[in-house]
Amino acid sequence: MRVSTASEAGNPKSSNEDWAMASENLIVVLDGATARTGTGCVHGIAWYAAKLGSALAGLAADRDSELVNALMYGIRFTADQHRDTCDLSHPGTPSAATAVLRLKDTALEYVVLGDVTVLIDTVDGIKVITDDRVDKTARAERDEADRHPFGSAEKQAALLRMKHAELAARNQPGGYWVAAADPFAARHAVTGEVPLDSVRRVAVLTDGAARLVALFGLLDWPDVLDVLAQDGPTELISRVRAIEAADPSCMRWARNKRSDDATAVFAA
C-alpha cells in the first residue's frame, strides 16, 4: 500500500500533541488528550504521545505479537519512563487516544482505544471504527460548555468542569478507556481484522481531522476518502481549518477548541 500523512497543530504557537508513523505494513496514530488541569507530569502531553507512539510502533512491528499486547506493553514501557519523576496516580496524568493498523498475512488488523477514527474501504462498503465512549461522559457539562462562545470566561469555567467530569470517568467501568498509565486499559480496546483481499483504501483520522464529518456534518465518510485519494491528507486538514476559521466563536458548530490538532493518514 502507498501511504501519505499530514499532521498539523491546532494552535501554531503550541506543540502538536498528535503523533503518527506510517509504512506500507504498519500505521500508528496517537491523539494526546488536552490538559485543562494539572497532570502531575513534568514532561507534557506531546512528550507522552511521542514516547508511547515510538514504543508502540516498535512493539507492533513484531508480527508475532498481538496488537492488544503491544499496546499494553507500550503503555507500561512509557509509564516506566517517567514513573520516578512524575505522579502517575494523578487524575490528569497524560493520556492519548490510539489507533494501530497492521498488515499480517492475509488480514488487516486494527486496535483502537479512544476517539481516533479508522476508515476501511472494502468491496462490501466502508467500515468505520472509532471508540466514542468519551463522548458519552460528562454530558451535562458538555452541553453547558456548548452554550458559551469560545474565549469567554463562562466557556473556560464550563470546560474546566467538563474536564474534571471526564477525568472522573477515565479508565473506569462504565466510563471510557484511553492509553495513560494503566496498561490494562488496552484490554478495553476495539479490535478486529478485515480480509486483506477485500481492502481498497484505508484512512486513520484524529478527531481534529475527522471534524468535517463528525462535528461539522459537511461531508460523509466516502467524501473524506475521495478527498484523501484525490488531493491528499494536507487538503483534508486545510478544509477543516477553513471551516474553523469561518466560525471563530464556536457557536455555529459548538466545540471545545477553535482548532484542534489534526492528523490524517491515507493508504491505498
GROMACS .gro file of C-alpha atoms in nm:
model
  268
    1MET     CA    1   0.000   0.000   0.000
    2ARG     CA    2   0.114   0.358  -0.075
    3VAL     CA    3   0.083   0.578   0.232
    4SER     CA    4   0.056   0.956   0.278
    5THR     CA    5   0.038   1.151   0.604
    6ALA     CA    6  -0.028   1.505   0.723
    7SER     CA    7  -0.031   1.641   1.077
    8GLU     CA    8  -0.083   1.995   1.198
    9ALA     CA    9  -0.111   2.159   1.539
   10GLY     CA   10  -0.439   2.333   1.608
   11ASN     CA   11  -0.253   2.628   1.753
   12PRO     CA   12   0.068   2.727   1.572
   13LYS     CA   13   0.201   2.868   1.900
   14SER     CA   14   0.181   2.532   2.079
   15SER     CA   15   0.320   2.185   2.017
   16ASN     CA   16   0.131   1.925   1.819
   17GLU     CA   17   0.007   1.663   2.064
   18ASP     CA   18  -0.075   1.417   1.785
   19TRP     CA   19   0.187   1.159   1.682
   20ALA     CA   20   0.192   0.935   1.377
   21MET     CA   21   0.407   0.693   1.184
   22ALA     CA   22   0.309   0.510   0.870
   23SER     CA   23   0.467   0.249   0.645
   24GLU     CA   24   0.324   0.009   0.393
   25ASN     CA   25   0.275  -0.252   0.668
   26LEU     CA   26   0.202  -0.052   0.984
   27ILE     CA   27   0.017   0.266   1.082
   28VAL     CA   28   0.025   0.409   1.434
   29VAL     CA   29  -0.166   0.727   1.524
   30LEU     CA   30  -0.197   0.889   1.867
   31ASP     CA   31  -0.401   1.190   1.977
   32GLY     CA   32  -0.277   1.331   2.306
   33ALA     CA   33  -0.560   1.442   2.534
   34THR     CA   34  -0.572   1.815   2.604
   35ALA     CA   35  -0.467   1.901   2.959
   36ARG     CA   36  -0.704   2.157   3.112
   37THR     CA   37  -0.600   2.068   3.467
   38GLY     CA   38  -0.275   1.971   3.634
   39THR     CA   39  -0.121   1.645   3.520
   40GLY     CA   40   0.137   1.556   3.781
   41CYS     CA   41   0.381   1.515   3.489
   42VAL     CA   42   0.682   1.737   3.423
   43HIS     CA   43   0.707   1.634   3.057
   44GLY     CA   44   0.376   1.719   2.891
   45ILE     CA   45   0.123   1.561   2.659
   46ALA     CA   46   0.333   1.582   2.340
   47TRP     CA   47   0.619   1.401   2.517
   48TYR     CA   48   0.383   1.127   2.631
   49ALA     CA   49   0.233   1.077   2.286
   50ALA     CA   50   0.577   1.061   2.124
   51LYS     CA   51   0.713   0.816   2.380
   52LEU     CA   52   0.411   0.587   2.360
   53GLY     CA   53   0.393   0.612   1.982
   54SER     CA   54   0.758   0.520   1.936
   55ALA     CA   55   0.732   0.229   2.178
   56LEU     CA   56   0.411   0.104   2.023
   57ALA     CA   57   0.547   0.124   1.670
   58GLY     CA   58   0.844  -0.089   1.769
   59LEU     CA   59   0.633  -0.346   1.952
   60ALA     CA   60   0.366  -0.372   1.682
   61ALA     CA   61   0.633  -0.425   1.415
   62ASP     CA   62   0.677  -0.775   1.558
   63ARG     CA   63   0.410  -0.953   1.358
   64ASP     CA   64   0.409  -1.243   1.605
   65SER     CA   65   0.277  -1.013   1.878
   66GLU     CA   66  -0.091  -0.948   1.939
   67LEU     CA   67  -0.176  -0.581   1.884
   68VAL     CA   68  -0.354  -0.553   2.219
   69ASN     CA   69  -0.045  -0.692   2.390
   70ALA     CA   70   0.174  -0.446   2.201
   71LEU     CA   71  -0.047  -0.163   2.326
   72MET     CA   72  -0.039  -0.296   2.679
   73TYR     CA   73   0.339  -0.326   2.686
   74GLY     CA   74   0.377   0.013   2.517
   75ILE     CA   75   0.171   0.180   2.791
   76ARG     CA   76   0.373   0.003   3.059
   77PHE     CA   77   0.705   0.095   2.897
   78THR     CA   78   0.603   0.461   2.868
   79ALA     CA   79   0.484   0.472   3.228
   80ASP     CA   80   0.823   0.337   3.336
   81GLN     CA   81   0.995   0.625   3.153
   82HIS     CA   82   0.854   0.880   3.397
   83ARG     CA   83   0.747   0.679   3.699
   84ASP     CA   84   1.033   0.819   3.911
   85THR     CA   85   0.983   1.182   3.814
   86CYS     CA   86   0.606   1.216   3.780
   87ASP     CA   87   0.293   1.130   3.978
   88LEU     CA   88   0.129   0.864   3.763
   89SER     CA   89  -0.159   0.838   4.009
   90HIS     CA   90  -0.261   1.197   3.934
   91PRO     CA   91  -0.614   1.207   3.786
   92GLY     CA   92  -0.485   1.413   3.492
   93THR     CA   93  -0.177   1.205   3.411
   94PRO     CA   94  -0.107   1.235   3.036
   95SER     CA   95  -0.314   1.015   2.807
   96ALA     CA   96  -0.372   0.957   2.437
   97ALA     CA   97  -0.630   0.805   2.208
   98THR     CA   98  -0.460   0.540   1.996
   99ALA     CA   99  -0.510   0.351   1.672
  100VAL     CA  100  -0.288   0.084   1.516
  101LEU     CA  101  -0.336  -0.088   1.180
  102ARG     CA  102  -0.111  -0.371   1.067
  103LEU     CA  103  -0.088  -0.595   0.762
  104LYS     CA  104  -0.043  -0.953   0.877
  105ASP     CA  105  -0.054  -1.247   0.641
  106THR     CA  106  -0.395  -1.225   0.472
  107ALA     CA  107  -0.562  -0.972   0.702
  108LEU     CA  108  -0.557  -0.607   0.801
  109GLU     CA  109  -0.564  -0.595   1.181
  110TYR     CA  110  -0.668  -0.297   1.389
  111VAL     CA  111  -0.684  -0.186   1.751
  112VAL     CA  112  -0.848   0.141   1.856
  113LEU     CA  113  -0.852   0.286   2.207
  114GLY     CA  114  -1.015   0.629   2.228
  115ASP     CA  115  -1.165   0.860   1.971
  116VAL     CA  116  -0.938   0.808   1.671
  117THR     CA  117  -1.137   0.710   1.359
  118VAL     CA  118  -1.032   0.428   1.127
  119LEU     CA  119  -1.194   0.400   0.783
  120ILE     CA  120  -1.152   0.076   0.590
  121ASP     CA  121  -1.299   0.089   0.241
  122THR     CA  122  -1.378  -0.267   0.135
  123VAL     CA  123  -1.550  -0.428  -0.159
  124ASP     CA  124  -1.857  -0.459   0.066
  125GLY     CA  125  -1.860  -0.095   0.179
  126ILE     CA  126  -1.686   0.133   0.427
  127LYS     CA  127  -1.616   0.001   0.774
  128VAL     CA  128  -1.595   0.286   1.029
  129ILE     CA  129  -1.418   0.204   1.355
  130THR     CA  130  -1.400   0.451   1.641
  131ASP     CA  131  -1.427   0.441   2.017
  132ASP     CA  132  -1.670   0.717   2.113
  133ARG     CA  133  -1.718   0.626   2.479
  134VAL     CA  134  -1.557   0.952   2.593
  135ASP     CA  135  -1.833   1.150   2.416
  136LYS     CA  136  -2.092   0.976   2.632
  137THR     CA  137  -1.938   1.104   2.956
  138ALA     CA  138  -1.988   1.444   3.123
  139ARG     CA  139  -2.294   1.513   2.907
  140ALA     CA  140  -2.440   1.787   3.124
  141GLU     CA  141  -2.104   1.961   3.144
  142ARG     CA  142  -2.054   1.935   2.767
  143ASP     CA  143  -2.395   2.082   2.698
  144GLU     CA  144  -2.323   2.373   2.931
  145ALA     CA  145  -1.986   2.441   2.764
  146ASP     CA  146  -2.156   2.443   2.423
  147ARG     CA  147  -2.380   2.732   2.532
  148HIS     CA  148  -2.093   2.981   2.554
  149PRO     CA  149  -1.868   3.142   2.290
  150PHE     CA  150  -1.507   3.039   2.267
  151GLY     CA  151  -1.277   3.260   2.475
  152SER     CA  152  -1.541   3.371   2.723
  153ALA     CA  153  -1.490   3.328   3.096
  154GLU     CA  154  -1.809   3.123   3.107
  155LYS     CA  155  -1.675   2.886   2.841
  156GLN     CA  156  -1.344   2.840   3.020
  157ALA     CA  157  -1.515   2.765   3.352
  158ALA     CA  158  -1.752   2.518   3.185
  159LEU     CA  159  -1.466   2.344   3.006
  160LEU     CA  160  -1.281   2.301   3.334
  161ARG     CA  161  -1.587   2.144   3.495
  162MET     CA  162  -1.626   1.922   3.190
  163LYS     CA  163  -1.264   1.809   3.211
  164HIS     CA  164  -1.295   1.715   3.578
  165ALA     CA  165  -1.608   1.513   3.498
  166GLU     CA  166  -1.430   1.342   3.209
  167LEU     CA  167  -1.128   1.254   3.420
  168ALA     CA  168  -1.354   1.100   3.685
  169ALA     CA  169  -1.481   0.858   3.418
  170ARG     CA  170  -1.143   0.789   3.252
  171ASN     CA  171  -1.032   0.426   3.260
  172GLN     CA  172  -1.325   0.336   3.484
  173PRO     CA  173  -1.601   0.076   3.431
  174GLY     CA  174  -1.895   0.249   3.269
  175GLY     CA  175  -1.671   0.533   3.154
  176TYR     CA  176  -1.418   0.541   2.874
  177TRP     CA  177  -1.071   0.399   2.814
  178VAL     CA  178  -0.753   0.555   2.678
  179ALA     CA  179  -0.381   0.492   2.699
  180ALA     CA  180  -0.250   0.660   3.015
  181ALA     CA  181  -0.055   0.492   3.299
  182ASP     CA  182  -0.254   0.169   3.341
  183PRO     CA  183  -0.151  -0.091   3.081
  184PHE     CA  184  -0.467  -0.295   3.140
  185ALA     CA  185  -0.675  -0.022   2.974
  186ALA     CA  186  -0.560  -0.188   2.650
  187ARG     CA  187  -0.792  -0.480   2.724
  188HIS     CA  188  -1.086  -0.246   2.656
  189ALA     CA  189  -0.972  -0.152   2.305
  190VAL     CA  190  -1.187  -0.206   1.997
  191THR     CA  191  -1.018  -0.477   1.791
  192GLY     CA  192  -1.075  -0.673   1.473
  193GLU     CA  193  -0.945  -0.763   1.131
  194VAL     CA  194  -1.057  -0.744   0.770
  195PRO     CA  195  -0.955  -0.985   0.491
  196LEU     CA  196  -0.677  -0.811   0.303
  197ASP     CA  197  -0.808  -0.906  -0.040
  198SER     CA  198  -1.127  -0.707   0.030
  199VAL     CA  199  -0.950  -0.383   0.130
  200ARG     CA  200  -0.934  -0.099  -0.123
  201ARG     CA  201  -0.843   0.209   0.083
  202VAL     CA  202  -0.766   0.290   0.446
  203ALA     CA  203  -0.762   0.613   0.646
  204VAL     CA  204  -0.684   0.699   1.007
  205LEU     CA  205  -0.801   1.034   1.145
  206THR     CA  206  -0.762   1.201   1.480
  207ASP     CA  207  -1.079   1.377   1.590
  208GLY     CA  208  -0.938   1.709   1.473
  209ALA     CA  209  -0.913   1.576   1.118
  210ALA     CA  210  -1.249   1.399   1.135
  211ARG     CA  211  -1.439   1.722   1.208
  212LEU     CA  212  -1.575   1.765   0.855
  213VAL     CA  213  -1.795   1.462   0.920
  214ALA     CA  214  -1.817   1.405   1.293
  215LEU     CA  215  -1.861   1.767   1.401
  216PHE     CA  216  -1.948   1.989   1.104
  217GLY     CA  217  -2.152   1.733   0.911
  218LEU     CA  218  -2.037   1.881   0.579
  219LEU     CA  219  -1.901   1.558   0.428
  220ASP     CA  220  -1.965   1.189   0.474
  221TRP     CA  221  -1.701   0.920   0.508
  222PRO     CA  222  -1.697   0.829   0.135
  223ASP     CA  223  -1.638   1.200   0.062
  224VAL     CA  224  -1.345   1.204   0.304
  225LEU     CA  225  -1.187   0.902   0.138
  226ASP     CA  226  -1.229   1.065  -0.201
  227VAL     CA  227  -1.065   1.389  -0.084
  228LEU     CA  228  -0.776   1.189   0.060
  229ALA     CA  229  -0.738   0.987  -0.260
  230GLN     CA  230  -0.758   1.283  -0.497
  231ASP     CA  231  -0.590   1.565  -0.302
  232GLY     CA  232  -0.421   1.405  -0.003
  233PRO     CA  233  -0.429   1.449   0.375
  234THR     CA  234  -0.299   1.807   0.365
  235GLU     CA  235  -0.604   1.918   0.165
  236LEU     CA  236  -0.840   1.748   0.408
  237ILE     CA  237  -0.686   1.935   0.701
  238SER     CA  238  -0.693   2.261   0.503
  239ARG     CA  239  -1.067   2.221   0.456
  240VAL     CA  240  -1.111   2.165   0.829
  241ARG     CA  241  -0.912   2.481   0.903
  242ALA     CA  242  -1.121   2.687   0.662
  243ILE     CA  243  -1.444   2.589   0.837
  244GLU     CA  244  -1.294   2.651   1.180
  245ALA     CA  245  -1.178   2.997   1.072
  246ALA     CA  246  -1.528   3.082   0.949
  247ASP     CA  247  -1.670   3.014   1.297
  248PRO     CA  248  -1.424   3.171   1.545
  249SER     CA  249  -1.680   3.195   1.826
  250CYS     CA  250  -1.751   2.818   1.803
  251MET     CA  251  -2.124   2.888   1.822
  252ARG     CA  252  -2.236   2.766   1.480
  253TRP     CA  253  -2.052   2.442   1.539
  254ALA     CA  254  -2.019   2.408   1.915
  255ARG     CA  255  -1.679   2.271   2.013
  256ASN     CA  256  -1.426   2.278   2.292
  257LYS     CA  257  -1.135   2.411   2.086
  258ARG     CA  258  -1.148   2.657   1.800
  259SER     CA  259  -0.890   2.446   1.613
  260ASP     CA  260  -0.774   2.103   1.720
  261ASP     CA  261  -0.454   1.919   1.638
  262ALA     CA  262  -0.529   1.722   1.322
  263THR     CA  263  -0.363   1.415   1.173
  264ALA     CA  264  -0.471   1.216   0.870
  265VAL     CA  265  -0.309   0.904   0.725
  266PHE     CA  266  -0.425   0.755   0.394
  267ALA     CA  267  -0.321   0.428   0.233
  268ALA     CA  268  -0.434   0.274  -0.095
   0.00000   0.00000   0.00000
